[in-house]
XYZ file of C-alpha atoms in Angstrom:
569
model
C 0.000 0.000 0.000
C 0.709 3.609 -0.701
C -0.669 6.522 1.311
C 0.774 9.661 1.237
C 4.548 8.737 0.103
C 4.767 6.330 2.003
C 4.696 3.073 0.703
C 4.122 -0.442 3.743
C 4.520 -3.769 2.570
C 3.248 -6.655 4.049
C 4.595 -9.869 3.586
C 3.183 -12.739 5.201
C 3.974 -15.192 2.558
C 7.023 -15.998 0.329
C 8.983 -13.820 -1.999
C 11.669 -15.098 -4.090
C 13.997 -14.022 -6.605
C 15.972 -16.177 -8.758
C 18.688 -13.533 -10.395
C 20.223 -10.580 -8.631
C 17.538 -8.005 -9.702
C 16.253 -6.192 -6.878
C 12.527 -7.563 -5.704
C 11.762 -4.976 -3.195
C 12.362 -0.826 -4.748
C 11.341 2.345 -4.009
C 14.106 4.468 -5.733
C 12.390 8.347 -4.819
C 11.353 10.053 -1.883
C 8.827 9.078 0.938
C 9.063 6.619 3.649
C 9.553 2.438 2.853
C 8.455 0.309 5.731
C 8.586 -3.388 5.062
C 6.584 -5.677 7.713
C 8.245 -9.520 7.092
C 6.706 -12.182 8.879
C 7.544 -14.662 6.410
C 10.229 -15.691 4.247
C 12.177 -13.681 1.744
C 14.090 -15.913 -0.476
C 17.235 -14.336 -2.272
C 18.931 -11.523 -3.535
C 17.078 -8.663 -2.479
C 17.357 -4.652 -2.455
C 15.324 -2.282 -0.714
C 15.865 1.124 -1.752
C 14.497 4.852 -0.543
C 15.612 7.724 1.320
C 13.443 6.402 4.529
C 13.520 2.673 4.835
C 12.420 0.948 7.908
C 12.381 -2.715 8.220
C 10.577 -4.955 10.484
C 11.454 -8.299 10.467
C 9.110 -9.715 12.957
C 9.425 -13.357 12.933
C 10.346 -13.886 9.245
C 12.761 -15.290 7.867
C 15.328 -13.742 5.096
C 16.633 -16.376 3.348
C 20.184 -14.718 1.166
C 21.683 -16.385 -1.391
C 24.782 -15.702 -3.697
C 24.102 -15.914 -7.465
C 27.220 -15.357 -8.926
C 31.069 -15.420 -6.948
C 31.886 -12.367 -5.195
C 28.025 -10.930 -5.468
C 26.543 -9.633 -2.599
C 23.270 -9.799 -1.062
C 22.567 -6.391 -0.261
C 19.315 -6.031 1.867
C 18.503 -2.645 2.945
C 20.194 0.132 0.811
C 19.129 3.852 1.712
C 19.809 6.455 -0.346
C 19.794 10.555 -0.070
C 19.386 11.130 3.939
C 20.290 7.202 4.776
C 18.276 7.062 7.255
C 17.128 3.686 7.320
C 16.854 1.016 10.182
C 16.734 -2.454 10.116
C 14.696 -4.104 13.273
C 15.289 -7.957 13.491
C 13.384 -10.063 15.365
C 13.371 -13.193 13.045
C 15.822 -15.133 11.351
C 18.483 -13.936 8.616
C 20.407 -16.762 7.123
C 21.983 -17.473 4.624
C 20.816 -20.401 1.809
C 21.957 -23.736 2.972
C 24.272 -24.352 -0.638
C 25.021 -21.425 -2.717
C 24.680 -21.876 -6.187
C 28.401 -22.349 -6.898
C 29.415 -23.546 -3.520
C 30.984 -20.321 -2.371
C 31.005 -18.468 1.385
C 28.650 -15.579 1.066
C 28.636 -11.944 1.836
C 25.418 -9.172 2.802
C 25.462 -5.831 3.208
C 23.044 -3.653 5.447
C 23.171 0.095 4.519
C 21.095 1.216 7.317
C 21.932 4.222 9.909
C 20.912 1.211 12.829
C 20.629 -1.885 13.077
C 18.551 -3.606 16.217
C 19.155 -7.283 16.695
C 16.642 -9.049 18.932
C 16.360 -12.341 16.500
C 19.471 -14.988 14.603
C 22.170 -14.062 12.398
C 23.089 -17.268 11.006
C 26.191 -18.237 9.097
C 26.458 -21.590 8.887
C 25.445 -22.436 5.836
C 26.273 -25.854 4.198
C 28.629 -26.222 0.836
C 27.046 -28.265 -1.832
C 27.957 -31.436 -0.582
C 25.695 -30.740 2.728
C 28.943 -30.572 4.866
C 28.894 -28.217 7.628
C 32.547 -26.485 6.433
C 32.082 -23.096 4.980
C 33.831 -20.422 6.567
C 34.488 -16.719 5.705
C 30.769 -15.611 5.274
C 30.236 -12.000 6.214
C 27.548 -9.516 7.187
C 28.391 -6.007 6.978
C 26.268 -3.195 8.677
C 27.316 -0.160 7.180
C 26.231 1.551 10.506
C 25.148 1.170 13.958
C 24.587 -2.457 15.803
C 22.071 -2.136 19.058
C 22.175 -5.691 21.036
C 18.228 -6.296 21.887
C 19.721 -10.239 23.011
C 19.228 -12.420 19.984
C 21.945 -14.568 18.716
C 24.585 -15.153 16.067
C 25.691 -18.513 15.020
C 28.707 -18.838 12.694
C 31.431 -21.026 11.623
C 34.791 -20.821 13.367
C 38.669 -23.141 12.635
C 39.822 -23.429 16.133
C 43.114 -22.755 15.672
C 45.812 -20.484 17.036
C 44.274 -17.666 15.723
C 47.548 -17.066 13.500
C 45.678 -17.866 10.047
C 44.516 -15.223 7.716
C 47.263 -12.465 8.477
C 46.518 -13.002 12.461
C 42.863 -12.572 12.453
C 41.996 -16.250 12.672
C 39.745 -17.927 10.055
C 36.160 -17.517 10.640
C 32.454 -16.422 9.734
C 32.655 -12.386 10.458
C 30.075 -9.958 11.411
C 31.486 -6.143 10.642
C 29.914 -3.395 11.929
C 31.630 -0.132 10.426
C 29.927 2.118 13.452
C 29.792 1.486 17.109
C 28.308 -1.275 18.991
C 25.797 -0.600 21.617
C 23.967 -2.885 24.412
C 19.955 -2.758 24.216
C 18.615 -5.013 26.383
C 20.874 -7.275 26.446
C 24.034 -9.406 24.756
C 23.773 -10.961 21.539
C 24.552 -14.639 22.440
C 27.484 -15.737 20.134
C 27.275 -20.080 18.879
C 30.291 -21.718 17.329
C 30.455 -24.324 15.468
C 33.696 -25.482 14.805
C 34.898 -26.578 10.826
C 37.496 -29.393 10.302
C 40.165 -29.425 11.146
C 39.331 -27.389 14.512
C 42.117 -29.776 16.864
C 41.452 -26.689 19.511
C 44.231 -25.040 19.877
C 46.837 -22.113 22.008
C 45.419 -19.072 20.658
C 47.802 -16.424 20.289
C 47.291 -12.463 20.659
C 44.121 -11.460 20.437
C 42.679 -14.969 19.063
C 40.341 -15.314 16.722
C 38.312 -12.775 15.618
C 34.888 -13.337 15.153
C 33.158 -9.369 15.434
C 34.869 -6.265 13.596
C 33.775 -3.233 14.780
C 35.439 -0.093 13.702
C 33.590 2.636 15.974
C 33.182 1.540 19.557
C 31.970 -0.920 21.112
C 30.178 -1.676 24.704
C 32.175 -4.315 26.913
C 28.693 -6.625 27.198
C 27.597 -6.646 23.562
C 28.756 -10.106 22.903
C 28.420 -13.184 24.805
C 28.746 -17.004 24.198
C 25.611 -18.745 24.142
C 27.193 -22.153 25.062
C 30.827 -22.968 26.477
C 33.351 -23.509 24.054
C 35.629 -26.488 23.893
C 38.274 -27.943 21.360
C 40.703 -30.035 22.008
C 42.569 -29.411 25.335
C 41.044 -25.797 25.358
C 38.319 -23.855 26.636
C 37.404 -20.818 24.642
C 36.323 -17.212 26.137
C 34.969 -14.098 23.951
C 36.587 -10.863 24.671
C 37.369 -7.891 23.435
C 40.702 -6.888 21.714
C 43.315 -5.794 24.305
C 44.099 -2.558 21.444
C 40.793 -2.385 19.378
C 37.447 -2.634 19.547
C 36.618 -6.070 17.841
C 35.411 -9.289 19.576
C 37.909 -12.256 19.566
C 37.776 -15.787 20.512
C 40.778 -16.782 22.628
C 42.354 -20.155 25.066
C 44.641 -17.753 26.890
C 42.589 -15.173 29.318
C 45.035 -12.024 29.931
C 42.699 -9.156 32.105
C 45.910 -7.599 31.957
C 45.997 -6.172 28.369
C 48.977 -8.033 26.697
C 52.339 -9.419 28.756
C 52.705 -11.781 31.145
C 50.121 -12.469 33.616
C 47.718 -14.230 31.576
C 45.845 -17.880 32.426
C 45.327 -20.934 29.700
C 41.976 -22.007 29.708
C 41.788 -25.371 29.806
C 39.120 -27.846 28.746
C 37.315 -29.098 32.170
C 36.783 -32.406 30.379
C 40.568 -32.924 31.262
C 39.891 -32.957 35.356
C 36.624 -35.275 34.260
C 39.002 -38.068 32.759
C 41.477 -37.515 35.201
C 39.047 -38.077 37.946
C 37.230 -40.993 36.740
C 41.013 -42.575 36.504
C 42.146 -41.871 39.848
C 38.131 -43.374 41.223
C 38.716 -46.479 39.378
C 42.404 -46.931 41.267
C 40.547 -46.253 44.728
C 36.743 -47.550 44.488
C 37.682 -50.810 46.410
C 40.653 -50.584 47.997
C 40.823 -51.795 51.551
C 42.214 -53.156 55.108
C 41.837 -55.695 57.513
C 39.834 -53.639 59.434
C 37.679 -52.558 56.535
C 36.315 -55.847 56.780
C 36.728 -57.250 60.421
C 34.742 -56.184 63.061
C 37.021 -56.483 66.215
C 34.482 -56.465 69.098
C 34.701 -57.414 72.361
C 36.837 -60.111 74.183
C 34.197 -62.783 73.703
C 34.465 -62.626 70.023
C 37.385 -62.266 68.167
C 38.281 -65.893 68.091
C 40.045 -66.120 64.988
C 38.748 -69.998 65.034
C 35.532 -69.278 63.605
C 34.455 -68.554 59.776
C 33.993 -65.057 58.798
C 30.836 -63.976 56.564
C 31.495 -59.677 56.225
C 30.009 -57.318 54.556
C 30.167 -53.163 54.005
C 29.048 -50.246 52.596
C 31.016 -46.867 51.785
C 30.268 -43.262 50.910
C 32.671 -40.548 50.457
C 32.743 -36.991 49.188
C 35.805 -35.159 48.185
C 36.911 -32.139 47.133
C 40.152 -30.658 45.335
C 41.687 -28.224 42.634
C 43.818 -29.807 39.641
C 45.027 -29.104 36.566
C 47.484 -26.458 38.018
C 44.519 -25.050 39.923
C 42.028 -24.373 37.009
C 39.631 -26.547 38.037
C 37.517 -27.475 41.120
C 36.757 -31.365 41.786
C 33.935 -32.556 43.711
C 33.134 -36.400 43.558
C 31.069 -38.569 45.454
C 31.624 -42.223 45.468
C 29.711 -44.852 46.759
C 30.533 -48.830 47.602
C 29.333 -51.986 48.925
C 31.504 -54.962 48.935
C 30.978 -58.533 50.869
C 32.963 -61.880 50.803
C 32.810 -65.082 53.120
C 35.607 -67.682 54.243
C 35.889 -70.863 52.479
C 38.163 -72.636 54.057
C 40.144 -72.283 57.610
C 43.179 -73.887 58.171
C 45.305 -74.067 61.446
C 48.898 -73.504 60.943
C 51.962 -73.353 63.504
C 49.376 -72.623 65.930
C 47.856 -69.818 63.768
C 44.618 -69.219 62.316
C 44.629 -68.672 57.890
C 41.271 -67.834 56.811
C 40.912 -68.447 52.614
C 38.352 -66.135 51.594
C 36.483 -64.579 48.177
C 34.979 -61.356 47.372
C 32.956 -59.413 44.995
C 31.658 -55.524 45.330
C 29.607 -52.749 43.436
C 30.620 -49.143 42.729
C 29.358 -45.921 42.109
C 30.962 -42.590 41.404
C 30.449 -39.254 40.290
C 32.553 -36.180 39.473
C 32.326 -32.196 38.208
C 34.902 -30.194 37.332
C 34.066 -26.721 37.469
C 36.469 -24.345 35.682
C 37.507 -21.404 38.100
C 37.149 -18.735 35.485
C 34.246 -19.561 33.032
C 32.165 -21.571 35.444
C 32.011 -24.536 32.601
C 30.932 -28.031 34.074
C 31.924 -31.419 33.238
C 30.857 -34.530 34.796
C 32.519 -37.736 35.278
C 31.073 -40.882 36.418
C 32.312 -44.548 37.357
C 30.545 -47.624 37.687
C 32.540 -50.545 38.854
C 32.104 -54.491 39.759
C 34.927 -56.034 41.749
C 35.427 -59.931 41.990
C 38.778 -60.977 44.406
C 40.204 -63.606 46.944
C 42.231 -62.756 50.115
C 43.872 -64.811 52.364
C 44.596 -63.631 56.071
C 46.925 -65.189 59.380
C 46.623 -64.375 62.822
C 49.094 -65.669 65.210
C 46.327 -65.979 67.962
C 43.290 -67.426 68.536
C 42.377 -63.842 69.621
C 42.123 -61.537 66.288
C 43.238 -58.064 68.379
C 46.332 -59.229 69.565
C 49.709 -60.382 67.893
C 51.069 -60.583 64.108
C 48.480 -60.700 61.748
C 49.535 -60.627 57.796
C 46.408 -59.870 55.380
C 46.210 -60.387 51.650
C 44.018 -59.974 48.607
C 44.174 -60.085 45.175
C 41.141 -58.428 42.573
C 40.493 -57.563 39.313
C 37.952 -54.537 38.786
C 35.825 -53.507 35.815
C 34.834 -50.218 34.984
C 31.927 -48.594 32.570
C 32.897 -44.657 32.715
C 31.525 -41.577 30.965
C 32.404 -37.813 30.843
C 29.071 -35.516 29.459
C 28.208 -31.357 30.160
C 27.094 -28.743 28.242
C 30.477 -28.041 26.308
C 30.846 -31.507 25.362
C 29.310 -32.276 21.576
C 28.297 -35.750 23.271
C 28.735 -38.340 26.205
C 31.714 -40.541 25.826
C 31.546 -43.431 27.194
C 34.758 -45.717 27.510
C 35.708 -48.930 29.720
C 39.174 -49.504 32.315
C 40.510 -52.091 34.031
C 42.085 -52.563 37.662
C 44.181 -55.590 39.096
C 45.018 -54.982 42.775
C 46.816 -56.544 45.405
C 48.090 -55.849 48.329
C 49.960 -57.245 51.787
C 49.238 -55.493 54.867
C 50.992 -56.585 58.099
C 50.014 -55.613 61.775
C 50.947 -56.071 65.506
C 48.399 -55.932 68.493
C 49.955 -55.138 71.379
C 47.520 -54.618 74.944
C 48.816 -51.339 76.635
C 46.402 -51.685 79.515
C 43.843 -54.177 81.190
C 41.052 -53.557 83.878
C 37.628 -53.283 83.249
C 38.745 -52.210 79.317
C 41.164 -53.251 77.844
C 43.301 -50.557 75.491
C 44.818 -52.011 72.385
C 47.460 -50.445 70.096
C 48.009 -52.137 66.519
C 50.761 -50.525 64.698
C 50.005 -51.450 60.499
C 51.882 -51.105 57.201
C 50.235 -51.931 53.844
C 51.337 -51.954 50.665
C 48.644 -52.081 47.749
C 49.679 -52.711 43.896
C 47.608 -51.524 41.061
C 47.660 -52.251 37.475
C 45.691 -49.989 35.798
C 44.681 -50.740 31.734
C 42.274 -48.228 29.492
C 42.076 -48.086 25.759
C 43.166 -44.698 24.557
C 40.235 -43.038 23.377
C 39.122 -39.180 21.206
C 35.841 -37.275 22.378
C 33.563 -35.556 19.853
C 35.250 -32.432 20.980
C 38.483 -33.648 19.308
C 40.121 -34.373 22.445
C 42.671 -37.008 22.262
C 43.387 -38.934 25.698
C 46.647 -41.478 26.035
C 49.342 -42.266 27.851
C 47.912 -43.473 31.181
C 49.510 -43.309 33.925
C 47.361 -44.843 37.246
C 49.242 -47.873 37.633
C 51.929 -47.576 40.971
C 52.522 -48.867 44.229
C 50.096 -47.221 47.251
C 51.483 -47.488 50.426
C 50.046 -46.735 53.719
C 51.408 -46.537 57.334
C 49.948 -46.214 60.379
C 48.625 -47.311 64.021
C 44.680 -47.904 65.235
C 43.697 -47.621 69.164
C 40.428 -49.533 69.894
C 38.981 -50.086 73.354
C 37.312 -52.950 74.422
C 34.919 -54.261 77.227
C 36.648 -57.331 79.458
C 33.931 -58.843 81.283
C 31.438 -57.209 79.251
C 29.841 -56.242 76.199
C 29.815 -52.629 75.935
C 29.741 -50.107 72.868
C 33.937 -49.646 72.046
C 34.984 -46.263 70.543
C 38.155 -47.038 67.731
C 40.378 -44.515 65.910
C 43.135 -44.499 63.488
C 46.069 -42.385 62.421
C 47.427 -43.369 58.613
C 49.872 -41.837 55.827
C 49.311 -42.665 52.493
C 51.670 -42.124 49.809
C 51.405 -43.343 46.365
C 53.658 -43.772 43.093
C 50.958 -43.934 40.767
C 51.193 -40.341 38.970
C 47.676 -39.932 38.559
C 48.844 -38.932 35.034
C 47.059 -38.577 31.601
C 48.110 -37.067 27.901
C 45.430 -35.164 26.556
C 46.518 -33.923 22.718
C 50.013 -34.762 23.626
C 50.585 -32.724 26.574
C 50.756 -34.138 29.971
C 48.438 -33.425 32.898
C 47.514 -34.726 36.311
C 44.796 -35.383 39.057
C 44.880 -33.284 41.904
C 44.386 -36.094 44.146
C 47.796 -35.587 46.291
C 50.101 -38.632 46.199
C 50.426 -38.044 50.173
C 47.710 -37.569 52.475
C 46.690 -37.947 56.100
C 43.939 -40.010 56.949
C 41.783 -40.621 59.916
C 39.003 -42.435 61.399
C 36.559 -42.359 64.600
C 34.380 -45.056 65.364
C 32.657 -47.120 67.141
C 31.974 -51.211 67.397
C 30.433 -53.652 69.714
C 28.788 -57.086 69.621
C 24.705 -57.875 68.936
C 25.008 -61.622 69.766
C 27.460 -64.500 69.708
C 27.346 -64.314 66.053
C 26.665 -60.718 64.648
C 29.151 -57.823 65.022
C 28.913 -53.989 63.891
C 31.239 -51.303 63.308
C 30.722 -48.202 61.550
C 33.241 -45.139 61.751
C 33.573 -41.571 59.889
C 36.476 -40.456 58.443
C 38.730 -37.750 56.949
C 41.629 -37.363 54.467
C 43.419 -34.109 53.981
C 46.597 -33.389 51.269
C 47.923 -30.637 49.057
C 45.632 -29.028 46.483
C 42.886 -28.131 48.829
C 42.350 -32.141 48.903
C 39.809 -33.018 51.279
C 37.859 -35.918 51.441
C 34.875 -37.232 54.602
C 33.715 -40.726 54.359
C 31.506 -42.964 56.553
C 31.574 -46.745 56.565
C 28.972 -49.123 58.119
C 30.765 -53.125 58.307
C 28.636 -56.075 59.420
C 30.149 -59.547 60.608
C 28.360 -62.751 60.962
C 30.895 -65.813 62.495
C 30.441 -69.369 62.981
């Protein structure tokens, strides 16, 4: 319609053009307002000295006709005074007509974003791997929110005379915030490895006037490779880069990688398939009372774990927190009596459970990790008395442990899922020696175990082209230490327990991710310690449960509580 030079179209339908003659022209005077709420297929001009255009909803569909054409969408002419309000979708065609990256042009005084900018468009073959489209705004960008997805190569950023090799929006005024950011997607073309970025990064947003510091955003964490990805400003300009190395300090020294969180994920579900069901002789026998440790009688045991921990790793990028939870049980079948000692023949079996997030310090980006494991073993244990608390004892156990683990969040392009093995065994050796008798009886047990793991994975790549080898879990795990128990003489009675241990291990908790080496922040030394209680329900039943702490470098902390059941006859 035209009313008074002005001229409103309406277009609720679809217009198409099919060469690069302008479909949409008003080439004199008066006001052009252009209402789209549906799709507008093409190369397409709009032309007057007062153009507005609302696209509320619709859809401009742009598409390249010949190499090096552009689709130029609103040109203003005399007073340029034309503004371009999206609140739809402009795209471009998902295969130019000769397989080229494409290029549009806005001539408007503003432009207000509240819908998508979307650049990645497909090359003939339907592959997702054009990059270099551009939109230019020959004038003003407002940020209403909407979004802006585009194609990126993750690389160092040195491609292309520095600027990095991406899809590019220009904006040859300044760059204002509206309402709110305009939430930036990536998707990464082949071969995006993820990589160092260098300077500034990769650019992604020229702006050539100014531009506010909260105009951009990601719209999803960023992750290639070993790498995390932030969006920030140039240090010296005014465009919008993507970068793996966070400097707040403008250039120099100072500056923090940003690592992919994915890293702590694997690295945690390594180090929870090494410790998921380790144990000790006291893990499994409850030593209750003087009427019932008689080391002559079968032993049915069973117990249950749960543990949360907490740490930093990856040279402090990241923050751990896992929980785990176990149950394990095993019986005696057979019980010999040698040299006047007591060896009790035993098998095992347990069931595992653990989860992990890694939370990057900086960005906030989550990963999760999770473990489940199934344990099968045999041990075989001596005590030089009939009376379990007192004198040598020698424990042992072999095991072999399988394990179904996964690392998933909202930066990772999909769960991976991968299996591990564990063979364990260990020796532990102890002493009971009675310090004092009356009523109670105070017993000291000095121990020393040493527990050796052989840890086997596959070496495995993510969707996120993350490349993990080189593990490095297996090691020896030694720990040292003394438990003080009381216990009722003439009487059954409730008897409190504690333990003092140091644990050291070998094992460097140790991964390659890409090539380049990190590890767990599990400490290999830690002090551990437990606070319990025990006691006796009949002749036959026996019940311990205890709480306990662990404490190392890293910020490593780690509470656990254990409830053990023993039935003997």
């Amino acid at each position: 319609t035209t009313t008074g030079g002005k001229t409103h179209i309406i277009n609720n339908g679809q217009i198409s053009s099919d060469n690069d003659l302008a479909i949409l022209s008003q080439t004199t005077g008066g006001e052009t307002i252009v209402d789209n709420g549906g799709t507008i297929v093409g190369y397409s001009t709009i032309r007057g000295s007062d153009v507005v255009f609302n696209n509320q909803g619709g859809t401009l569909d742009l598409q390249n006709f010949s190499s090096g054409s552009k689709a130029t969408v609103v040109n203003t002419v005399g007073t340029a005074n034309g503004i371009f309000n999206n609140a739809g979708t402009i795209k471009f065609s998902d295969r130019n007509l000769d397989g080229t990256t494409s290029h549009a042009v806005f001539d408007v005084a503003t432009f207000n974003n509240a819908g998508t900018i979307n650049l990645t468009n497909k090359n003939p073959l339907g592959d997702n791997a054009l990059v270099g489209d551009t939109i230019t705004i020959n004038g003003n960008y407002v940020s209403n929110g909407g979004s802006f997805y585009l194609n990126t190569l993750l690389d160092d950023g040195s491609s292309n005379g520095g600027q990095g090799t991406s899809d590019l929006l220009i904006v040859t005024g300044d760059v204002t915030t509206g309402t709110g950011a305009t939430k930036v997607f990536i998707t990464p073309t082949a071969p995006s490895l993820g990589q160092l970025t260098t300077g500034d990064g990769i650019k992604v947003v020229e702006v050539q006037g100014s531009s506010s510091s909260n105009a951009f955003a990601l719209g999803k964490p960023l992750t290639s490779g070993a790498y995390e990805y932030l969006l920030n400003k140039g240090t010296a300009n005014e465009n919008w880069y993507l970068t793996s190395f966070y400097n707040p300090y403008g250039g120099g020294s100072g500056g923090q990688v940003m690592y992919n969180p994915a890293i702590g994920a694997y690295l945690a579900n390594q180090t929870a398939v090494t410790e998921m069901f380790q144990q000790s002789l006291y893990d499994r026998l409850v030593s209750a009372n003087d009427f019932d440790n008689d080391a002559s009688k079968r032993l049915f045991w069973l117990r249950t774990k749960i543990s949360h921990s907490s740490y930093r790793s990856v040279h402090s990028n990241f923050s751990n927190r896992n929980r785990t939870y176990m149950m394990q049980m095993g019986g005696d079948l057979a019980l010999l009596n040698i040299n006047d000692g007591y060896l009790h023949l035993g098998v095992m079996a347990g069931y595992g459970d653990f989860e992990n997030t890694t939370t990057s310090r900086l960005t906030r980006t989550k990963v999760d990790g999770k473990v489940k494991g199934y344990s099968a073993g045999v041990y075989g244990t001596w005590f030089e008395n009939q009376d379990t608390n007192l004198g040598l004892y020698i424990d042992t156990w072999s095991q072999l442990g399988w394990y179904r683990n996964e690392a998933s969040g909202k930066s990772q392009v999909a769960t991976k899922r991968y299996n591990s093995n564990l063979w364990s065994n260990s020796v532990e050796v102890g002493y009971g020696i009675s310090l004092a008798k009356s009523d109670y009886e105070v017993i000291m047990t000095p121990q020393l175990q040493l527990t050796y793991n052989l840890y086997d994975a596959d070496n495995l790549r993510d969707k996120n082209n993350l490349y993990v080898t080189a593990n490095k879990a297996s090691g020896l795990t030694s720990r040292s230490g003394v438990r003080m128990s009381m216990r009722g003489v003439n009487q059954k009675v409730l008897e409190p327990f504690v333990e003092v241990n140091y644990i050291n291990s070998t094992a460097k908790n140790q991964l390659k991710f890409n090539g380049d080496s990190q590890h767990d922040g599990t400490p290999r030394s830690r002090i551990e310690t437990k606070l319990g209680l025990q006691g006796s329900i009949n002749d036959s039943w026996s019940v311990s449960a205890h709480m306990g702490g662990e404490w190392g470098s890293n910020n490593f902390k780690r509470y656990t509580g254990q409830l053990s059941v023993n039935y003997r006859w």
